[in-house]
CSV table of C-alpha atoms and ligand atoms in Angstrom, one decimal:
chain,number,residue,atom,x,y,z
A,1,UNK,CA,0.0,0.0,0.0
A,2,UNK,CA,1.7,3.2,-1.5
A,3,UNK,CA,2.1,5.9,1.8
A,4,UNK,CA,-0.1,8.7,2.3
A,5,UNK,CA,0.9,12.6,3.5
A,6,UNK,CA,-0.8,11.6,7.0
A,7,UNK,CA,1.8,8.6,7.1
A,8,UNK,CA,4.9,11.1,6.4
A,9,UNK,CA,3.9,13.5,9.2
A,10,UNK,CA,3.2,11.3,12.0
A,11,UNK,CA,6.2,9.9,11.0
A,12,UNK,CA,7.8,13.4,10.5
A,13,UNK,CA,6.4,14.1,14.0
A,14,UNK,CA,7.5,11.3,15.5
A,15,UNK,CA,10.9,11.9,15.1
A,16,UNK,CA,11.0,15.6,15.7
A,17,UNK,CA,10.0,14.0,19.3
A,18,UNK,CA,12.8,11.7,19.8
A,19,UNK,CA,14.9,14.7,18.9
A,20,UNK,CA,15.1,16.2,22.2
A,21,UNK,CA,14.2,12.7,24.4
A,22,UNK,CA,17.5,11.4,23.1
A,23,UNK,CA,19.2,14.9,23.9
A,24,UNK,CA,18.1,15.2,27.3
A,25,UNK,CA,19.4,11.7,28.2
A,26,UNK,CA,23.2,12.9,27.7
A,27,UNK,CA,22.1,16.2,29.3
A,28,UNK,CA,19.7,17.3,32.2
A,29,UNK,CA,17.8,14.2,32.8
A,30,UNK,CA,17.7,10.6,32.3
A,31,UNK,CA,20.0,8.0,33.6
A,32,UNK,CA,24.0,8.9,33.7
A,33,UNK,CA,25.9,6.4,32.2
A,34,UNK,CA,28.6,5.7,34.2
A,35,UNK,CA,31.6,3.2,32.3
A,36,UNK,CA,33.7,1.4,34.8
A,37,UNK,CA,36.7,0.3,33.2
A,38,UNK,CA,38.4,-2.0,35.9
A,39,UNK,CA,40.5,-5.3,36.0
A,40,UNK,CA,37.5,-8.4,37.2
A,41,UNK,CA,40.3,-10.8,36.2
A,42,UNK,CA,44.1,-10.9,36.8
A,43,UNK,CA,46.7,-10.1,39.5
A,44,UNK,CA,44.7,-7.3,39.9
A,45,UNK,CA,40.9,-8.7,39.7
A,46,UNK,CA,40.6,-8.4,43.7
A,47,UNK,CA,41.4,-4.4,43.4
A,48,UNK,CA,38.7,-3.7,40.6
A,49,UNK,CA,36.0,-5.4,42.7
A,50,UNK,CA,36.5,-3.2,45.6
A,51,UNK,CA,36.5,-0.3,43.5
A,52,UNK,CA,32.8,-0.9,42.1
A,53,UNK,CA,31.7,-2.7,45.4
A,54,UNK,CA,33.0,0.8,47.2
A,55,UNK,CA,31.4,3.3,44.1
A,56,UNK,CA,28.0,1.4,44.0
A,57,UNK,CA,28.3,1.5,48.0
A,58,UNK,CA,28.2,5.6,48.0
A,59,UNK,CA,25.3,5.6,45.3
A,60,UNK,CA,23.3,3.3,47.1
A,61,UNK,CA,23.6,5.3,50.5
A,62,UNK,CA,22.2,8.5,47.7
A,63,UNK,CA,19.1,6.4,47.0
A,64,UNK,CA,20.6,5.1,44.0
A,65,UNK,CA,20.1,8.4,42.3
A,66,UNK,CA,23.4,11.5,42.2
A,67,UNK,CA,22.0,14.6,42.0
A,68,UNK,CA,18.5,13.6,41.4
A,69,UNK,CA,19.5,11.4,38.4
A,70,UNK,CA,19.7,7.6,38.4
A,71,UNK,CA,23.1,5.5,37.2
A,72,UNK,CA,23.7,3.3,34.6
A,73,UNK,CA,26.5,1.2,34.7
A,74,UNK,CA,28.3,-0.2,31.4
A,75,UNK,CA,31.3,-2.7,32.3
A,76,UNK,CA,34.5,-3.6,30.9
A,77,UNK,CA,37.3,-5.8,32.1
A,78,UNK,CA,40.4,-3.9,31.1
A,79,UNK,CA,42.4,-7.6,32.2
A,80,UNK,CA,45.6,-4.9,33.6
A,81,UNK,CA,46.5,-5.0,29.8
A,82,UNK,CA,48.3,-2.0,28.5
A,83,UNK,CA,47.5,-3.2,24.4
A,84,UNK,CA,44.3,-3.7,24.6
A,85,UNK,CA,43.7,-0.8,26.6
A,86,UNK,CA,42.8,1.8,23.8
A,87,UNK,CA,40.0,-0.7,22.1
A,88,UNK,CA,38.5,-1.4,25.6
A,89,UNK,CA,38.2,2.6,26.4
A,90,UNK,CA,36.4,3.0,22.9
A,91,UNK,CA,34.4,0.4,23.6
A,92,UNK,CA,32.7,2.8,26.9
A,93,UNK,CA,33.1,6.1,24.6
A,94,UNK,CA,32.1,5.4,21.5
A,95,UNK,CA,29.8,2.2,21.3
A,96,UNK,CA,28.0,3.1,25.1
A,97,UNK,CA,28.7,6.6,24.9
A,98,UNK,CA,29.0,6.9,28.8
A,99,UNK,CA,29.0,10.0,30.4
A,100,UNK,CA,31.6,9.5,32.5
A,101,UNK,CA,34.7,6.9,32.5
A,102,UNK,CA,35.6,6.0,35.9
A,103,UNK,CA,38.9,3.4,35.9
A,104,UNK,CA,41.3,2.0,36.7
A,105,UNK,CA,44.0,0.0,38.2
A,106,UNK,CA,46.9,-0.3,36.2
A,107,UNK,CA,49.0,2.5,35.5
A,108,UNK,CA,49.9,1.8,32.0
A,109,UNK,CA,46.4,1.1,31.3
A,110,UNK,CA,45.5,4.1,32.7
A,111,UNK,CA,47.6,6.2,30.4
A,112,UNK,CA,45.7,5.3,27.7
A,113,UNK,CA,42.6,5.8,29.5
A,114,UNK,CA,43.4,9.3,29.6
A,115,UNK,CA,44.4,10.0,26.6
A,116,UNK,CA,41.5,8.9,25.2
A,117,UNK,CA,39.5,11.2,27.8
A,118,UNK,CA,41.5,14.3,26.7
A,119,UNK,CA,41.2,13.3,23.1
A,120,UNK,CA,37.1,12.6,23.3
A,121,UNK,CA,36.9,15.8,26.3
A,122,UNK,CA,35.2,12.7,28.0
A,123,UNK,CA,35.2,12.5,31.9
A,124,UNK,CA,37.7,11.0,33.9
A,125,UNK,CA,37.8,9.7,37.6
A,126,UNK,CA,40.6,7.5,38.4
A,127,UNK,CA,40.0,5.9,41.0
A,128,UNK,CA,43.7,3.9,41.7
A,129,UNK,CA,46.3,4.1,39.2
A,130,UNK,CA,49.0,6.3,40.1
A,131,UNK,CA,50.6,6.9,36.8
A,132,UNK,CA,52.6,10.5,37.6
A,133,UNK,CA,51.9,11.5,34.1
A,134,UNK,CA,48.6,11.9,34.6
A,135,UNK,CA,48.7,14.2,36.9
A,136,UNK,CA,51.7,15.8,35.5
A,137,UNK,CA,52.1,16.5,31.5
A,138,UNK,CA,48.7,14.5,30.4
A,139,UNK,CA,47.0,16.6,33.0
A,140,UNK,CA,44.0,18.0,31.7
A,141,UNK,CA,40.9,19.7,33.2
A,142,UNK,CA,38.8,16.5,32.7
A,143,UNK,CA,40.3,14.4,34.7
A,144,UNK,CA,40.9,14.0,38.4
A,145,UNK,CA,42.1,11.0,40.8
A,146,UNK,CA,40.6,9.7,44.3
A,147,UNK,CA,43.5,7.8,44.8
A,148,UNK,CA,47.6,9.2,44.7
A,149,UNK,CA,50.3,9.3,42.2
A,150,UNK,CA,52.8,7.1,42.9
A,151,UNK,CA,55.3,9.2,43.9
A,152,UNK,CA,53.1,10.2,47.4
A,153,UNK,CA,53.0,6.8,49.2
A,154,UNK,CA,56.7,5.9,48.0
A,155,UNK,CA,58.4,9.4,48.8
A,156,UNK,CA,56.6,9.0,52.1
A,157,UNK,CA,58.1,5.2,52.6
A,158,UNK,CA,61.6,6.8,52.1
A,159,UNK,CA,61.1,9.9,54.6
A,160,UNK,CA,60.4,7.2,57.3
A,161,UNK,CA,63.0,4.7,56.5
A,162,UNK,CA,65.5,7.9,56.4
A,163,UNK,CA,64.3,8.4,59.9
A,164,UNK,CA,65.1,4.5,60.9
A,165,UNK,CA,68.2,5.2,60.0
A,166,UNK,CA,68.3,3.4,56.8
A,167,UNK,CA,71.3,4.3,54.4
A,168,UNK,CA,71.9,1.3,52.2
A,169,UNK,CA,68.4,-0.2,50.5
A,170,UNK,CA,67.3,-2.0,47.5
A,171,UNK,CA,64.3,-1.6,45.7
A,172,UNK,CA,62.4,-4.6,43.8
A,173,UNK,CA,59.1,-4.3,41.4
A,174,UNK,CA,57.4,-4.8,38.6
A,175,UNK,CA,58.9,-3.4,35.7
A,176,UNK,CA,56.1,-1.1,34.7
A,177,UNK,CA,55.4,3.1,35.5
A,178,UNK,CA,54.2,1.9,39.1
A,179,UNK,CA,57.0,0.5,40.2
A,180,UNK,CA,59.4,2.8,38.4
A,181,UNK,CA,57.6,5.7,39.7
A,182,UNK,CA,57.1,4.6,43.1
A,183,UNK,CA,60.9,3.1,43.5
A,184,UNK,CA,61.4,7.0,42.7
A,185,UNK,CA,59.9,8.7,44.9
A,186,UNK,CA,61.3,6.2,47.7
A,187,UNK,CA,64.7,7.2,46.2
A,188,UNK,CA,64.4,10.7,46.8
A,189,UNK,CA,62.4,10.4,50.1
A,190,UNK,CA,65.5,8.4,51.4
A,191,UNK,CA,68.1,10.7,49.7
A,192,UNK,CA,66.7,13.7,51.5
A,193,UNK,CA,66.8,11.9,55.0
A,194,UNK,CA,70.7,10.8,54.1
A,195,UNK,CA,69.9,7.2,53.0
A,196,UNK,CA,71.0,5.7,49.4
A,197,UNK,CA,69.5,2.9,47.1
A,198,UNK,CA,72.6,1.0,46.0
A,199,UNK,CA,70.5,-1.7,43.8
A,200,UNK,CA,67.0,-1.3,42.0
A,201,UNK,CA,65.8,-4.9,40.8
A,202,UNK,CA,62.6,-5.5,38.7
A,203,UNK,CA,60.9,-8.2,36.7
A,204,UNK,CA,58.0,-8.0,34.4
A,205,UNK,CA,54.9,-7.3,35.3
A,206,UNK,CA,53.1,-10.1,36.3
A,207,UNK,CA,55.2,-12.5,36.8
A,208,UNK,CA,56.0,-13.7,40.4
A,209,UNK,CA,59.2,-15.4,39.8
A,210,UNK,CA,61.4,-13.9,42.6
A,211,UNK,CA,63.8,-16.8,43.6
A,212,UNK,CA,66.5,-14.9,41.8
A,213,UNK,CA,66.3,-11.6,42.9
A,214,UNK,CA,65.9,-13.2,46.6
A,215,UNK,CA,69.1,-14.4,46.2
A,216,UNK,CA,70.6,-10.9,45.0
A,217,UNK,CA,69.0,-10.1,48.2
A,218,UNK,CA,70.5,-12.1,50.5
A,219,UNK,CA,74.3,-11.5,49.1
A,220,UNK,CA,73.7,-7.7,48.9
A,221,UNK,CA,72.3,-7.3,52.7
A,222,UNK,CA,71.0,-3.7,52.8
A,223,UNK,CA,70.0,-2.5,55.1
A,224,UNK,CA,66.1,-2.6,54.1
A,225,UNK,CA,64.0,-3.5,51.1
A,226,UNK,CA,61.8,-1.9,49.5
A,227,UNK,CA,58.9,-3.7,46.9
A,228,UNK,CA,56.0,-2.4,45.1
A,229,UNK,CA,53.8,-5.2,44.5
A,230,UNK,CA,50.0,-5.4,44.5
A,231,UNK,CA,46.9,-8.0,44.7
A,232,UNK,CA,48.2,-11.6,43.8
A,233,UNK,CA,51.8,-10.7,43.4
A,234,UNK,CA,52.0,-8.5,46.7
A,235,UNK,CA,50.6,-11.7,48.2
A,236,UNK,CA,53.1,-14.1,46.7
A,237,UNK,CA,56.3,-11.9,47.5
A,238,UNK,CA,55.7,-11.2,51.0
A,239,UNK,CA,55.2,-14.8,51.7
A,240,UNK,CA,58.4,-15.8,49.3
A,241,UNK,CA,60.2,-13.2,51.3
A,242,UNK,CA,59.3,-14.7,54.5
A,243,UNK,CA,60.3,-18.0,53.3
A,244,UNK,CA,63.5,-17.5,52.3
A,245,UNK,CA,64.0,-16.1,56.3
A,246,UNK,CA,64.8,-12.2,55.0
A,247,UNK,CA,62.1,-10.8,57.2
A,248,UNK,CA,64.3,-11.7,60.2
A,249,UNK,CA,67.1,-9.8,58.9
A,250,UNK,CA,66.5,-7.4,56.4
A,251,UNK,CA,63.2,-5.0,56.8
A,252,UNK,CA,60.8,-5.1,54.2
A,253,UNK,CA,58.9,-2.5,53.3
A,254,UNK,CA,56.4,-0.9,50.8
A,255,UNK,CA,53.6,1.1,49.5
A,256,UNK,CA,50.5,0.3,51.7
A,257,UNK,CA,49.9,-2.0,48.2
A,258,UNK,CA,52.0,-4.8,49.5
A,259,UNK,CA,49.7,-5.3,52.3
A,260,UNK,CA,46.0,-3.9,51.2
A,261,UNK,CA,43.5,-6.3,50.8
A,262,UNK,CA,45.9,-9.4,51.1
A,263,UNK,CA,46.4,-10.1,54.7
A,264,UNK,CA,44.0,-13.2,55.0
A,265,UNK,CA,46.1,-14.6,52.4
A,266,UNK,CA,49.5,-13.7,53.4
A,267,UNK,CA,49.2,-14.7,57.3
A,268,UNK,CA,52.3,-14.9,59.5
A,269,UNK,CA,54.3,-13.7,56.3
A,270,UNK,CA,53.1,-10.1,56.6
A,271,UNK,CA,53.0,-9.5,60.3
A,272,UNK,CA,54.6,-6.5,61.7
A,273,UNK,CA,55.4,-5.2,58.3
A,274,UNK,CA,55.6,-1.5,58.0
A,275,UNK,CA,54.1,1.0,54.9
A,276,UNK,CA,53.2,3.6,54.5
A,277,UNK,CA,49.8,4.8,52.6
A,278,UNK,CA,46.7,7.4,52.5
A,279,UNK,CA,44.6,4.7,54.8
A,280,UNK,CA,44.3,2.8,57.4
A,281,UNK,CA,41.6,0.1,58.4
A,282,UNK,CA,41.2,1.0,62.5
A,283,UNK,CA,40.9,4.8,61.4
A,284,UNK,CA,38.8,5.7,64.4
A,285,UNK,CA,36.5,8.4,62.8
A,286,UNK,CA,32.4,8.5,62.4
A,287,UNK,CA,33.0,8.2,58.6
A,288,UNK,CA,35.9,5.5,58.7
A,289,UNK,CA,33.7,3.5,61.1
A,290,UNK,CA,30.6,4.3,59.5
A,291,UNK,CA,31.7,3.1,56.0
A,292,UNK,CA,33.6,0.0,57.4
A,293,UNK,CA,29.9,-0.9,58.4
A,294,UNK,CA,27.9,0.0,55.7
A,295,UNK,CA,30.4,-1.9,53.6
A,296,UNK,CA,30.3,-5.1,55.8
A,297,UNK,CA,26.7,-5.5,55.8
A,298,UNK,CA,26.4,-4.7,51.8
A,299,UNK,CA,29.4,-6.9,50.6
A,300,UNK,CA,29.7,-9.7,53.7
A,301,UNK,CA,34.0,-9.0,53.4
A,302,UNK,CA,36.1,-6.1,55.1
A,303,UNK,CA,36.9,-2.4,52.9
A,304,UNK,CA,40.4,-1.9,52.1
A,305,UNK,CA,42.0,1.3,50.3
A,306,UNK,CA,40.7,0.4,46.8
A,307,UNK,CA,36.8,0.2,48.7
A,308,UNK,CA,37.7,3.8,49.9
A,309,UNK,CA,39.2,5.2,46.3
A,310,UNK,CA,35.7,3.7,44.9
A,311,UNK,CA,33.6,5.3,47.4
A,312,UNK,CA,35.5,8.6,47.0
A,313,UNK,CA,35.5,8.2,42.9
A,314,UNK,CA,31.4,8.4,43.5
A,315,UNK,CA,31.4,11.8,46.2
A,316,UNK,CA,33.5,13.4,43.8
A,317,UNK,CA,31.3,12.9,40.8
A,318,UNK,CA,28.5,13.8,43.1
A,319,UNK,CA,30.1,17.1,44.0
A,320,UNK,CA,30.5,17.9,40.4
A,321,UNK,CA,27.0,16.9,39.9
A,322,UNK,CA,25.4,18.4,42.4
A,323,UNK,CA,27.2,21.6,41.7
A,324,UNK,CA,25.6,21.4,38.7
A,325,UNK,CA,22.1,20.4,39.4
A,326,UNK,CA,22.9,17.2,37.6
A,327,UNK,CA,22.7,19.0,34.3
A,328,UNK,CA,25.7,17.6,32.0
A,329,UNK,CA,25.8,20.2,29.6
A,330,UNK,CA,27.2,22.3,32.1
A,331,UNK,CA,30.3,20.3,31.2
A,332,UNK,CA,33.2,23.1,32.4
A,333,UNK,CA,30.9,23.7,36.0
A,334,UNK,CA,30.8,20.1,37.0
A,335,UNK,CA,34.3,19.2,35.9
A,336,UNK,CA,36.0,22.4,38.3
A,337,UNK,CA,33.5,21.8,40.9
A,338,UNK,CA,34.5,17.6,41.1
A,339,UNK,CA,37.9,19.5,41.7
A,340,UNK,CA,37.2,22.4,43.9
A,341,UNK,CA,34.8,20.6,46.4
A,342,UNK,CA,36.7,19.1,49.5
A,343,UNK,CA,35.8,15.0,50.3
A,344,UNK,CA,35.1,13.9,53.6
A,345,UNK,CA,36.4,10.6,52.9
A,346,UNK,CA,37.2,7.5,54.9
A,347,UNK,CA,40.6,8.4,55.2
A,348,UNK,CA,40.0,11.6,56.6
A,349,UNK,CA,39.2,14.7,54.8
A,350,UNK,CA,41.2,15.7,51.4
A,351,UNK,CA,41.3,18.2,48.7
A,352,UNK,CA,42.4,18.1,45.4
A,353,UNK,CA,45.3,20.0,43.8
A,354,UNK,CA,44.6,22.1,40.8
A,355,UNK,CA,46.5,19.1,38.8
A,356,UNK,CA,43.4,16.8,40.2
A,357,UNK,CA,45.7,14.5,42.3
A,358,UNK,CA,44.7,14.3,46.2
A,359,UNK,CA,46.6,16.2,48.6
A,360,UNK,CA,46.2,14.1,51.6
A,361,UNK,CA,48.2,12.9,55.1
A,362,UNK,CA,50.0,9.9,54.4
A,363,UNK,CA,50.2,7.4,57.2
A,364,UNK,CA,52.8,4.8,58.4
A,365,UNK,CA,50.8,1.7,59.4
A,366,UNK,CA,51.9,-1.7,60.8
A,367,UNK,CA,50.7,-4.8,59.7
A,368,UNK,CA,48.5,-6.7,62.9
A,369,UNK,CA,46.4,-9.7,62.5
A,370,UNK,CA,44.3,-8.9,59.3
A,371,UNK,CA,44.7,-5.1,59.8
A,372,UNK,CA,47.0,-2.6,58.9
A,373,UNK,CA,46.9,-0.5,61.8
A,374,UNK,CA,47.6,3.2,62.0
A,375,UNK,CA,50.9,4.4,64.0
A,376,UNK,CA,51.6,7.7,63.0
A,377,UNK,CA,51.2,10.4,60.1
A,378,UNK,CA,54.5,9.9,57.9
A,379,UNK,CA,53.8,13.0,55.8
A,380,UNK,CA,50.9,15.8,56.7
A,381,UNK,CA,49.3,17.2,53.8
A,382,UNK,CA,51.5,15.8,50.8
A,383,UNK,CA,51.1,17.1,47.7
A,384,UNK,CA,52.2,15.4,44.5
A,385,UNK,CA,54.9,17.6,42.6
A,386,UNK,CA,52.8,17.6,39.7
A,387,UNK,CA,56.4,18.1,37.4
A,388,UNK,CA,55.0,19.6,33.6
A,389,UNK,CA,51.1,20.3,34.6
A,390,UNK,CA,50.1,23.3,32.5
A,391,UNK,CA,46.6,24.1,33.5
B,401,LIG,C1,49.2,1.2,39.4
B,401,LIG,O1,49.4,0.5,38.4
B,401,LIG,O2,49.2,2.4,39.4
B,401,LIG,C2,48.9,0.5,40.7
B,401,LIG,C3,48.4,-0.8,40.7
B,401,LIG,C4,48.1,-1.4,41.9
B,401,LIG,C5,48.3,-0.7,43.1
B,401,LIG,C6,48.8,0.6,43.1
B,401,LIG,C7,49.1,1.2,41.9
């Protein structure tokens, strides 16, 4: 049956009205679409689970809703794979055309995470990786962090093993931007306080082969050690380390990573170990104790920092959205207020530098039972250096 004129304008009509429904969904109303890029499988898989458990943890406490406006979630298991990295991001941006990327764990992921963000002006919250780049050269006004770079926890690590009277160590990671950026910032931490590292030692990231460098270890006999490790490899070296008897000589110790969110698994191995990071489980604080609950009842398991850097990934997307009256197009509003607006966060309250990183206390903790206890603050206030962030 040929179409008639009344056919053509309802359809014409039609359409004219999905103009603006369609509009409206990436704008003032409708769902957000939030893309969490984050490793669910891999050495890391453990970290990326706290991190949505933690975000969906501070939107469920809002009703479910930010701003007045409900989330959608779109998922992507980045695997901690630098190569496959860019496909994965284009998958969020360009096939789901999310609102907002928040992700991930791995640094060198991460730096491709962001430059796709700068290069689509999509948002950014990172809530872990602590690639320095990204808050240094790749900086850009769409993007901010809830967690640290990696220079904050490792500078701080050296500061206190200065102050121990360290003046020989050895470093040992993965050879990857984490590890070479946190190794670094122990370096000069130690340097400052008088200390040297005479040997840095890596292997590739993931492997957990360490008999070898063990060895190096042992001959070499600094005077302390110093690993970045994390999830399933942080568990295997501690317990390797402890093995080959080195824990009874040498000191280990480490980013807060070497002992977050592994001590069920790592037992005897990790007890007494000192690191240094931007939380501490026994925090005793209304919100520390508040969210350790909330997260207990919703998720059955204990919150460790990657729970907290989720949680605080959502409040900072809040403030922007709030700030905003949950109305997107007011792209340049939200992104400076997610910036500008303080976070009362588990860890105690922070603020973010005008690079985006947190500036935040950084404590020195010791490991006891299945806690990693607070004992002092190793650093007040530290600020990433932010080296080459134009903004
Ligand atoms: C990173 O790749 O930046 C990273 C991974 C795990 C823990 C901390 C940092």
């Amino acid at each position: 049956m040929p179409l008639t004129s009344f056919n053509f304008s309802s359809l014409a009509a039609l359409l004219l009205a999905a103009v603006p429904l369609a509009a409206s969904a990436q704008g003032a109303s409708g769902p957000i679409k939030v893309g969490l890029m984050l490793p669910y499988s891999g050495t890391y898989a453990a970290l990326g689970n706290a991190i949505e458990n933690g975000f969906k943890l501070y939107v469920q406490e809002q009703g479910g809703k930010l701003a007045g406006r409900e989330i959608q979630y779109f998922k992507v298991d980045d695997e901690s794979e630098p190569p496959k990295a860019t496909d994965n991001v284009n998958k969020l941006i360009k096939r789901d055309n999310v609102d907002v990327l928040v992700g991930t764990v791995h640094s060198g992921v991460a730096l491709a995470m962001a430059k796709a963000a700068k290069d689509n002006n999509t948002l950014l919250v990172i809530p872990n990786a602590g690639a320095d780049a990204i808050t240094g050269p790749m900086c850009g006004a769409n993007i901010v962090r809830s967690s640290f770079s990696n220079w904050q926890p490792g500078y701080a690590m050296g500061v206190v093993a200065a102050q121990k009277g360290v003046k020989r160590a050895m470093t040992i990671t993965w050879n990857y931007a984490a590890g070479a950026e946190s190794t670094k910032g122990f370096t000069e931490g130690l340097e400052k306080g008088g200390g040297k590292v005479v040997k840095d030692m890596n292997l590739p990231f993931p492997n957990v082969e360490f008999q070898a460098l063990l060895t190096e270890i042992a001959a070499q006999k600094p005077d302390a050690v110093y690993a970045f490790f994390a999830g399933g490899g942080a568990v295997k070296f501690v317990k390797d380390y402890a093995a080959a008897g080195l824990n009874k000589t040498i000191p280990l110790y480490g980013p807060g990573f070497l002992t977050d969110g592994t001590l069920e698994a790592q037992g005897a191995a990790a007890q007494n170990m000192l690191t240094t990071l931007h939380y501490a489980d026994n925090l005793d604080t209304p919100k520390n104790n508040a969210f350790r609950k909330a997260y207990a009842i919703a998720y059955k398991s204990q919150p460790d920092v990657y729970a907290v850097q989720g949680y605080d990934a959502a409040q900072i997307l809040a403030n922007g959205l709030k700030a905003v009256g949950g109305d997107l197009t007011k792209r340049d509003q939200l992104a400076a207020a997610m910036r500008k607006t303080p976070v009362d966060s588990p860890r105690g309250k922070f603020t973010l530098s005008a690079a985006g990183n947190p500036v935040q206390d950084i404590y020195l903790r010791e490991v006891k039972g299945n806690n990693n206890e607070f004992r002092s603050i190793a650093v007040k206030a530290l600020a990433d250096p932010a080296r080459g962030c134009k903004l």
